[in-house]
Coordinates of C-alpha atoms in Angstrom, one line a residue:
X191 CA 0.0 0.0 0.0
X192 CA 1.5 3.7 -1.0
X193 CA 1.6 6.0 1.9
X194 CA 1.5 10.1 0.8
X195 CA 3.8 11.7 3.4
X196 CA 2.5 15.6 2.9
X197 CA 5.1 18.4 4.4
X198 CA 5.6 22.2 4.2
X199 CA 8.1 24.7 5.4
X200 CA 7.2 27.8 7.4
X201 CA 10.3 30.6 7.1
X202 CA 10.6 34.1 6.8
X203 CA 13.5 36.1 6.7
X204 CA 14.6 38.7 8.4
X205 CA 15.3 41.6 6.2
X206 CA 18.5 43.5 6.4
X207 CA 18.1 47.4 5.9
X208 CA 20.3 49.7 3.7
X209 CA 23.7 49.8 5.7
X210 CA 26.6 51.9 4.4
X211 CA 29.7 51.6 5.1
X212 CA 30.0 54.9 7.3
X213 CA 27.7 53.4 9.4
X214 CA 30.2 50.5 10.9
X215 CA 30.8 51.2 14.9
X216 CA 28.1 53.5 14.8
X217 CA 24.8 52.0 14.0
X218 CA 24.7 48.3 15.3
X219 CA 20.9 47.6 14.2
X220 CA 20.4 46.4 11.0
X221 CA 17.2 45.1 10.1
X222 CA 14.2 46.8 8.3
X223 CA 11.3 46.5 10.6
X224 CA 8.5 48.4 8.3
X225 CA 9.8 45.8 5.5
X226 CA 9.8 42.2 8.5
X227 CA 6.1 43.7 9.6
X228 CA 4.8 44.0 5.7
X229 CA 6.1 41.1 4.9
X230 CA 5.3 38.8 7.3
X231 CA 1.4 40.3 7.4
X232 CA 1.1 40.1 3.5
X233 CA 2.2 36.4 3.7
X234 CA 0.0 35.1 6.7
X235 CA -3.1 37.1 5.0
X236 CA -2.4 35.4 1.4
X237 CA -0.9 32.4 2.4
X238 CA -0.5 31.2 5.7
X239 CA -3.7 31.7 6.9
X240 CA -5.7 30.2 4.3
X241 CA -4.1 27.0 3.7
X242 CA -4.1 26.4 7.2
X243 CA -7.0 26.6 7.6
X244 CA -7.6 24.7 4.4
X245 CA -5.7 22.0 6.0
X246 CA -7.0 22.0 9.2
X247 CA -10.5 21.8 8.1
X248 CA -9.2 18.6 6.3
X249 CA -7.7 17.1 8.9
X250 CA -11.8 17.5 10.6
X251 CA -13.0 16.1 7.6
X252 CA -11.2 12.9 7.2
X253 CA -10.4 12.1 11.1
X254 CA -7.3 10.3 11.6
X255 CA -7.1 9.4 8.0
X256 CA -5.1 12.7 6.7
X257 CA -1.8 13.8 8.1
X258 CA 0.4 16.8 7.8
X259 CA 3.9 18.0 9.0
X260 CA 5.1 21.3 9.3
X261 CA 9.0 22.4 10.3
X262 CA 9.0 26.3 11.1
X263 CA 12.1 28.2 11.2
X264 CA 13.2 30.0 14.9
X265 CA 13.6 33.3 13.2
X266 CA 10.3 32.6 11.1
X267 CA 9.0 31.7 14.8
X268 CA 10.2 34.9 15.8
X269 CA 8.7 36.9 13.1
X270 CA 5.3 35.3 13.5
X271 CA 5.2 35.8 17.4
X272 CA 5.9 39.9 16.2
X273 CA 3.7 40.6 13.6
X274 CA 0.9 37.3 12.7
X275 CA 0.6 35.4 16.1
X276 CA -2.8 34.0 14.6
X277 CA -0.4 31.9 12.3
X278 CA 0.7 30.1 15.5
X279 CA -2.1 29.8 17.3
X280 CA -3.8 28.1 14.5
X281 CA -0.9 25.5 14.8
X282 CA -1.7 25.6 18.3
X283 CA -4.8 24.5 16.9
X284 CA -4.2 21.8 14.8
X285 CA -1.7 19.9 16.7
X286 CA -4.1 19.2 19.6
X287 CA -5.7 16.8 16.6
X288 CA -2.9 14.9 16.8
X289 CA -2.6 14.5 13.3
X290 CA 0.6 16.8 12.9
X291 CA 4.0 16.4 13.2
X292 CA 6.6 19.5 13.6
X293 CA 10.3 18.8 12.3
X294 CA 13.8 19.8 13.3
X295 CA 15.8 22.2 11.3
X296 CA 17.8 24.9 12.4
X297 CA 16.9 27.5 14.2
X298 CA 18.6 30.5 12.0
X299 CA 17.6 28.8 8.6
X300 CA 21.6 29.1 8.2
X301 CA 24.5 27.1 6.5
X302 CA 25.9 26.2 9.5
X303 CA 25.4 22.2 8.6
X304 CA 28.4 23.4 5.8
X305 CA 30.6 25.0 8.5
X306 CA 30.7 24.1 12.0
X307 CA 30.1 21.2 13.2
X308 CA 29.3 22.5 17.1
X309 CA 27.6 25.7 16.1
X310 CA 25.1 23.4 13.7
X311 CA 24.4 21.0 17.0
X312 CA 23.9 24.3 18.8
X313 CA 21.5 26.0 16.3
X314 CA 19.3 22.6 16.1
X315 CA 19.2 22.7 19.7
X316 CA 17.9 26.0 20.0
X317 CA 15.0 25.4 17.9
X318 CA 14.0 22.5 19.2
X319 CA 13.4 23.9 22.2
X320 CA 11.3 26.5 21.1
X321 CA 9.3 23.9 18.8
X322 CA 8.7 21.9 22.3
X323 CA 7.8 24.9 24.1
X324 CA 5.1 26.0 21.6
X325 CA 3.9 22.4 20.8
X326 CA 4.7 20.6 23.5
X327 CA 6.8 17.9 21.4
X328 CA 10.1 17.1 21.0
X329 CA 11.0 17.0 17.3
X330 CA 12.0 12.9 15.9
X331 CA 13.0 13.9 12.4
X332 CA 15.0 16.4 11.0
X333 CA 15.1 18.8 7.7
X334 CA 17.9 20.6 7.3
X335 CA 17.5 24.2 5.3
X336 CA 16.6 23.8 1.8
X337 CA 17.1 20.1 2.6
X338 CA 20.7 20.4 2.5
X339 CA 21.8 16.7 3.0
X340 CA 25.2 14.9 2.6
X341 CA 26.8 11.6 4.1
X342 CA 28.7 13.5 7.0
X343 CA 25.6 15.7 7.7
X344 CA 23.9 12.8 8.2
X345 CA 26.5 11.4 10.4
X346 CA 26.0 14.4 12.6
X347 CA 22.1 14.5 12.5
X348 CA 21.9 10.6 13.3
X349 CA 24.4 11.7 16.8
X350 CA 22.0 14.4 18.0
X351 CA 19.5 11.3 18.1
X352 CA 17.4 11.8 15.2
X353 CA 15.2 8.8 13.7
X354 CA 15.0 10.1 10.1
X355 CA 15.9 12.6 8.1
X356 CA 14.2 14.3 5.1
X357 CA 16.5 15.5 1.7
X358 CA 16.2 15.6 -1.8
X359 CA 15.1 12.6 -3.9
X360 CA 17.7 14.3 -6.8
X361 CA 18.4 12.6 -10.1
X362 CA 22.0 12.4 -10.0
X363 CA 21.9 10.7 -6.3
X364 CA 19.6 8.4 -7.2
X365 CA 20.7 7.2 -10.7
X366 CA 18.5 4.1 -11.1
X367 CA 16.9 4.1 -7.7
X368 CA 13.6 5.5 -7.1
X369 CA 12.7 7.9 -4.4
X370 CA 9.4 6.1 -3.6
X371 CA 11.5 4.1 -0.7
X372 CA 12.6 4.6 2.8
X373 CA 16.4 4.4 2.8
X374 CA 19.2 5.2 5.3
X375 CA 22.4 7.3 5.8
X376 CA 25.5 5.7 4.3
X377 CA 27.9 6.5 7.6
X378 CA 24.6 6.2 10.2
X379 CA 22.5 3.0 9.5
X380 CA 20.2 4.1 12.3
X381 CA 19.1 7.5 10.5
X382 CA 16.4 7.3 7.5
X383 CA 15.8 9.1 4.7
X384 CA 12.6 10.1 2.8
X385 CA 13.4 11.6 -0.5
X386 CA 11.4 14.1 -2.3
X387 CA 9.7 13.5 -5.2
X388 CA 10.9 16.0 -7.2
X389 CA 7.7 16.0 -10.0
X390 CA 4.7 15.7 -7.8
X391 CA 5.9 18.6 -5.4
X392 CA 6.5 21.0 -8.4
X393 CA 4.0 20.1 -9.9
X394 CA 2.0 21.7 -7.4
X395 CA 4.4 24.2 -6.2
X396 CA 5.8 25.7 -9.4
X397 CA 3.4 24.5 -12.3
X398 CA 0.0 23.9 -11.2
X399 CA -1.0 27.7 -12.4
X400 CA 1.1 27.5 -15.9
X401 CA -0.9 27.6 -18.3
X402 CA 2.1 26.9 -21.0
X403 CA 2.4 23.3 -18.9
X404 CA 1.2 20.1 -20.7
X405 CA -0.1 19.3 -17.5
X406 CA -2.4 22.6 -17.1
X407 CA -5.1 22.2 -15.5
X408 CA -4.2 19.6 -12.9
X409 CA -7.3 18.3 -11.0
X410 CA -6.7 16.1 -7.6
X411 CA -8.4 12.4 -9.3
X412 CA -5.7 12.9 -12.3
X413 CA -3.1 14.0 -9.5
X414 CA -3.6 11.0 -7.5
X415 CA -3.9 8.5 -10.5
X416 CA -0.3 9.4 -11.3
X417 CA 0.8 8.3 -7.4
X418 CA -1.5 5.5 -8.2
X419 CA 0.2 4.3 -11.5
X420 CA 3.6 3.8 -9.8
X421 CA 5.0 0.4 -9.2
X422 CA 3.0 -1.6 -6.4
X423 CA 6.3 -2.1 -4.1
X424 CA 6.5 1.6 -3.8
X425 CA 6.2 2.8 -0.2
X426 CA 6.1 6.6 0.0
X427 CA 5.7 9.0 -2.2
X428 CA 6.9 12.6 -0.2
X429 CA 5.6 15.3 -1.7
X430 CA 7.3 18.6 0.0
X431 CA 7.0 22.3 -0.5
X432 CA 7.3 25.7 1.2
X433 CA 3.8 26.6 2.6
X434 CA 4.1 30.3 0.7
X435 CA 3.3 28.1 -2.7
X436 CA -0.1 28.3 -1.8
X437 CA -1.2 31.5 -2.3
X438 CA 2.2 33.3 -3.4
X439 CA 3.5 31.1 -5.9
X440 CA 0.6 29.9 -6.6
X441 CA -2.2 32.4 -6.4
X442 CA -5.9 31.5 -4.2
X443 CA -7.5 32.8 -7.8
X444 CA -6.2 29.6 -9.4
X445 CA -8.4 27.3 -7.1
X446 CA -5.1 25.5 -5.5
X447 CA -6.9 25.1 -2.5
X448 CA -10.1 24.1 -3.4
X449 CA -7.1 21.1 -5.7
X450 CA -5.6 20.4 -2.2
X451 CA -8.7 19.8 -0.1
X452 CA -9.6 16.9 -2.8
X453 CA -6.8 14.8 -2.8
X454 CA -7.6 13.1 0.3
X455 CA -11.2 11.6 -1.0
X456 CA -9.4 10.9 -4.3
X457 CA -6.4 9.2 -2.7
X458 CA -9.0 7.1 0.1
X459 CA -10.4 5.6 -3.1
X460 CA -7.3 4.2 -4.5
X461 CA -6.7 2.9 -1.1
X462 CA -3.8 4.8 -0.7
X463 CA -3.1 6.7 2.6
X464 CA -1.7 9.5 4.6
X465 CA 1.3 9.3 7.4
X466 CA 3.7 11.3 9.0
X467 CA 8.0 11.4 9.0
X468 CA 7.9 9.6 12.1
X469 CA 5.2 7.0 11.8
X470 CA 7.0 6.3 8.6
X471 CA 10.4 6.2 10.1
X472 CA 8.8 3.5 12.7
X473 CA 7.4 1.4 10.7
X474 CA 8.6 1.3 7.4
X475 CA 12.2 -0.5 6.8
X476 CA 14.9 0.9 5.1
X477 CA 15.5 -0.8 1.5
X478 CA 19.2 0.0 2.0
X479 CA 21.8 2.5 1.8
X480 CA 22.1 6.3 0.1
X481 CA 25.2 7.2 -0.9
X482 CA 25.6 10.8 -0.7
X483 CA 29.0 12.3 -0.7
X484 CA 28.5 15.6 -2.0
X485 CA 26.5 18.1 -0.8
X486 CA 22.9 18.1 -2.3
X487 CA 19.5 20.2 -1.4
X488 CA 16.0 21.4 -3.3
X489 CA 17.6 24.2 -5.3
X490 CA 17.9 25.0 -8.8
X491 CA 18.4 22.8 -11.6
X492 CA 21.8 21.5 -9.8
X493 CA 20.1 20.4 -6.8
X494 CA 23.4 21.4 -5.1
X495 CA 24.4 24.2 -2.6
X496 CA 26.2 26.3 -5.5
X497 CA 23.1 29.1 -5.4
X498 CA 25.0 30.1 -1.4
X499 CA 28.5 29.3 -2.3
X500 CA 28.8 29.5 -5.9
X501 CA 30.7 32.4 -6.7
X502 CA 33.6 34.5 -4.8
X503 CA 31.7 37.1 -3.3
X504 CA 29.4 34.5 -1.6
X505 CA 32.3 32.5 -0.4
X506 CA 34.2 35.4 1.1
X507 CA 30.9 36.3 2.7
X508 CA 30.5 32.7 4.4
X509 CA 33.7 32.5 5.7
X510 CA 34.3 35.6 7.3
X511 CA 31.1 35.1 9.1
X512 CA 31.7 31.7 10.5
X513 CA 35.7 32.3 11.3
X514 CA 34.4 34.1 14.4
X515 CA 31.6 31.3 15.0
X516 CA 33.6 29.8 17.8
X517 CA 34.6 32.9 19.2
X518 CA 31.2 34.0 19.3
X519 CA 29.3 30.7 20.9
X520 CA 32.0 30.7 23.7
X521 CA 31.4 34.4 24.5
X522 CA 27.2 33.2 24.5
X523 CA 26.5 37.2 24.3
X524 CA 22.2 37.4 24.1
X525 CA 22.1 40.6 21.6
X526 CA 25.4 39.1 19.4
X527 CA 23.6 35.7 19.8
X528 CA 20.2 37.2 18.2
X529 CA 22.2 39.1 15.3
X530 CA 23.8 36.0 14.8
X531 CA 20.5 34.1 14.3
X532 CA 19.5 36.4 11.8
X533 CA 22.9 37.2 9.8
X534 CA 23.1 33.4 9.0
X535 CA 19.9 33.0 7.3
X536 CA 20.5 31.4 3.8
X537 CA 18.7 33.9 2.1
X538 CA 21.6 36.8 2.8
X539 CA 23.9 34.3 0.5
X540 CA 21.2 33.6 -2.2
X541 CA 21.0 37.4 -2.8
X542 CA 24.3 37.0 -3.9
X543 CA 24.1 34.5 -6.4
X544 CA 24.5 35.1 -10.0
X545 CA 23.3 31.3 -11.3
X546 CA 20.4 32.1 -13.7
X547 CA 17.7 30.2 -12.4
X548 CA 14.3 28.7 -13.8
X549 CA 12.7 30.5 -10.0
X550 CA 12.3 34.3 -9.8
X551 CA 14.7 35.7 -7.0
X552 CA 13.5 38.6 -5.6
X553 CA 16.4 40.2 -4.2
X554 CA 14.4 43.2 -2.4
X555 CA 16.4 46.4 -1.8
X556 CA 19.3 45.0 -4.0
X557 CA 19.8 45.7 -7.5
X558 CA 22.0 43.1 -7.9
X559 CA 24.3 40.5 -6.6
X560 CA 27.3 42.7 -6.1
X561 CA 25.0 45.4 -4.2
X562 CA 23.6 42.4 -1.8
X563 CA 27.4 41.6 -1.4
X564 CA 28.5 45.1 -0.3
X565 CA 25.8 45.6 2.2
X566 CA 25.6 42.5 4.0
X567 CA 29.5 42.7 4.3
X568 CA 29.4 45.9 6.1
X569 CA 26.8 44.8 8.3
X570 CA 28.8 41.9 9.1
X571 CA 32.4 43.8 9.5
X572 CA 30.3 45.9 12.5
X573 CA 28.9 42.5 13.5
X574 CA 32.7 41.3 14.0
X575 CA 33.9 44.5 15.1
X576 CA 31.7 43.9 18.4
X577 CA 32.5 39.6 18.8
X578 CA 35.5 41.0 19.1
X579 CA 35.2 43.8 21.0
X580 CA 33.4 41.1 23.3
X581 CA 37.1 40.2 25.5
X582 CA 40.8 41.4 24.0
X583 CA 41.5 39.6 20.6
X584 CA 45.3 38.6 22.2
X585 CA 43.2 36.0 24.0
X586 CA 42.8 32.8 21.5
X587 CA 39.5 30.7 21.9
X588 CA 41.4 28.2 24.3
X589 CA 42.2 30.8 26.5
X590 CA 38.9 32.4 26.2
X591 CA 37.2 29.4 27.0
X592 CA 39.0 28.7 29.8
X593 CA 38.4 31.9 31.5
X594 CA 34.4 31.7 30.4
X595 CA 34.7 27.8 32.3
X596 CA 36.5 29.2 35.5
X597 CA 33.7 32.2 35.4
X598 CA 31.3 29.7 34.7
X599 CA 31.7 27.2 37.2
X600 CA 32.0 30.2 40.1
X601 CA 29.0 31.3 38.7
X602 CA 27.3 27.9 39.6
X603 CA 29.5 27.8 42.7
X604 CA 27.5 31.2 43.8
X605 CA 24.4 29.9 42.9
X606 CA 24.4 26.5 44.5
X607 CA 25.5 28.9 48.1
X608 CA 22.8 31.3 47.3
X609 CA 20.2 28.6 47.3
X610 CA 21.4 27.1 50.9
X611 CA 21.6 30.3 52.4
X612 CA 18.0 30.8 50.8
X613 CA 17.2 27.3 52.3
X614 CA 18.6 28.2 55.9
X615 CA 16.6 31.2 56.0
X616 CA 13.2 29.4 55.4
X617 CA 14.5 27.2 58.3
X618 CA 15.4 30.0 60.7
X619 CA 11.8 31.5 59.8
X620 CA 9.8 28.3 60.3
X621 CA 11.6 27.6 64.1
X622 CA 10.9 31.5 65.2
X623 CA 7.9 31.2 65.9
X624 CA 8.5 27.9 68.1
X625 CA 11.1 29.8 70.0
X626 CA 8.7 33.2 70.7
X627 CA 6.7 31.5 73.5
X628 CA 9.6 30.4 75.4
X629 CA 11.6 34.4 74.6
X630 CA 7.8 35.7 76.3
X631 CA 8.1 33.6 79.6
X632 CA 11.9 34.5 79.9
X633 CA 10.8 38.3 79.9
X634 CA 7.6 37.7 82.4
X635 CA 10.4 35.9 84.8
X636 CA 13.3 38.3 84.9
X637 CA 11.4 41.2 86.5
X638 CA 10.1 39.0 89.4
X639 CA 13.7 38.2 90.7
X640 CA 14.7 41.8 91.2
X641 CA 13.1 42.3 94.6
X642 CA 14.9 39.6 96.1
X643 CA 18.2 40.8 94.9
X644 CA 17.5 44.0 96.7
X645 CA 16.4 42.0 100.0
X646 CA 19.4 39.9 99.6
X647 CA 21.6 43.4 99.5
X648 CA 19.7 44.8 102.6
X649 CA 21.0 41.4 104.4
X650 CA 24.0 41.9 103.9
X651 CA 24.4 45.6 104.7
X652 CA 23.0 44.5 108.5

């Protein structure tokens, strides 16, 4: 029996303002909040909103039957707790229906998987903390940005305890093999894979309002069919997309919604069902392994990471910002933590790209690649000029962390005293009031012993 395994990604950016080069050491802010505020609002009102409640509505519809998962970005979290906190309650919502799962990814939507090893653990960390604090659920499965995937990424996923991972079901990974199977990491056994299908996610995410597509207009019984036709043995057919593809990329006005809500009944009829990365993980077994040696996501024609790290400018950029990264997570500064968040977002490097591509890149206030370049490098030479201004830069990061341990461990030293004198105090409070009867019959006593001290006096003076 096929099993449709349905996800989308929630993230939004965080959008850099106009920053000169005059304006290193003395403007350390850099974001546009009027653009992060418009943004954000104009997506949850066209988008957001209405397929999840499209969704939601189907999950009532079809009980148990119809799954979803979602994976939301911390600084997309962020944005959305701002400026379109209805987008999370309504998640709120739906995951008390226990038909929803929420993935791992990293919290700053970075490259850090590409980079640094401990600052990648870190940033997964991070958010799923916040995805247990809003949901109440600890995330099993990962997805790293833009399903960025490779054999030692896995590696590191599969030791921060992950069951399964999702990536790209990409041509030139597969070769022959289809990626309508569970399989596993080449260096983790324990780790599983669902791979993409590449057609049936675009063909809803990028084509199903192209009216130059042979496959224009695509209705949910010929959709389904086509899941239907494949090969009996095949397990899972993941179809993943960005949430924004209905009703950004692809408008409301082209009924996408109305195509959505009907795949369920269509797909119950071929007897084909709904599950989610987890329950698949569980109970589905790996076919075997997925070699995967070089670096491969969602993007582009290339389904590589060459649309961040393609060209020189977007190099330089990446490397100067992660040559402080250790540096920066043994200092563990709040406000550099928070601009860190946000200046690692892949987005900053895809402005910088000059790949053609077959998707529209809006690159907002930038008129080109080079311009994205300049401003986003003097952001992040003010960004650096205060890690370091953090402790003296004639201190290396050995020596630096060492200091931060010995500061550290008095801290907890203070703390672990501060709670027993707290404790001792309760203790002192709770036996004064025991001890005030017996201070009260002490008083009434003393003044009853003076006159014989003055008889005893007389006495003597006889």
């Amino acid at each position: 029996m096929k099993t449709i395994c349905l996800y989308f990604e929630i993230h939004q950016i965080i959008h850099l303002k106009r920053y000169r080069f005059f304006d290193i050491g003395t403007d350390h802010y850099y974001y546009d909040d009027y653009e992060n505020e418009r943004s954000i609002s104009d997506i949850a009102e066209r988008s957001y909103m209405p397929a999840l409640n499209t969704l939601h509505e189907m999950i009532k519809e079809n009980g148990k039957y119809f799954k979803v998962a979602f994976s939301l970005s911390g600084v997309g979290i962020e944005q959305l707790e701002m400026h379109a906190p209805q987008v999370l309650e309504k998640l709120q919502q739906m995951n008390e229906t226990g038909c929803v799962e929420f993935l791992a990814e990293p919290y700053s939507h970075g490259l850090s998987s590409l980079a640094n090893e401990e600052t990648f653990a870190l940033d997964v960390k991070k958010q799923c903390q916040k995805i247990e604090e809003l949901f109440g659920k600890k995330p099993t499965v990962f997805r790293n940005s833009s399903l960025i995937y490779s054999d030692d990424i896995g590696g590191q996923v599969a030791a921060m305890g992950f069951k399964g991972m999702l990536t790209e079901g990409a041509k030139h990974v597969l070769g022959w093999k289809s990626p309508h199977y569970v399989y596993n990491c080449n260096i983790a056994p324990n780790l599983k894979l669902l791979l993409r299908d590449v057609k049936l996610s675009d063909d809803i995410s990028l084509r199903f309002n192209n009216p130059e597509w042979d496959g224009y207009p695509l209705f949910a019984d010929n959709y389904v069919n086509e899941i239907a036709s494949h090969p009996e043995d095949s397990q899972i057919i993941n179809i993943f997309m960005e949430l924004s593809a209905l009703g950004i990329a692809q408008p409301l006005s082209s009924n996408i919604l109305d195509f959505l809500r009907a795949i369920p009944a269509c797909a119950k009829a071929k007897g084909i069902d709904f599950a989610t990365p987890t329950e698949i993980c569980m109970k589905v077994k790996s076919v075997g392994n997925l070699d995967v040696p070089d670096t491969l996501s969602w993007v582009d024609e290339e389904r590589d990471v060459s649309c961040w790290l393609g060209n020189a400018m977007q190099r330089e950029a990446f490397n100067k910002l992660y040559s402080v990264a250790d540096r920066l997570r043994i200092a563990n500064d709040p406000r550099i933590n928070q601009d860190w968040d946000y200046l690692q977002a892949s987005n900053n490097f895809r402005f910088m790209t000059t790949k053609p591509s077959n998707v529209g890149l809006d690159r907002g206030i930038y008129s080109g690649a080079f311009d994205a370049f300049t401003n986003y490098m003097n952001i992040l030479g003010d960004f650096i000029n205060r890690v370091n201004a953090l402790y003296p830069l004639d201190i290396d990061n050995d020596e630096l962390e060492g200091l931060l341990t010995t500061i550290k461990n008095q801290g907890d030293e203070i703390a672990v005293k501060d709670q027993e004198i707290t404790r001792l105090k309760a203790r002192l409070e709770k036996l004064e009031p025991a001890s005030a009867p017996k201070a009260a019959k002490a008083e009434k006593k003393a003044p009853a012993k003076k006159p014989a001290a003055k008889k005893a006096v007389k006495k003597s003076e006889k």
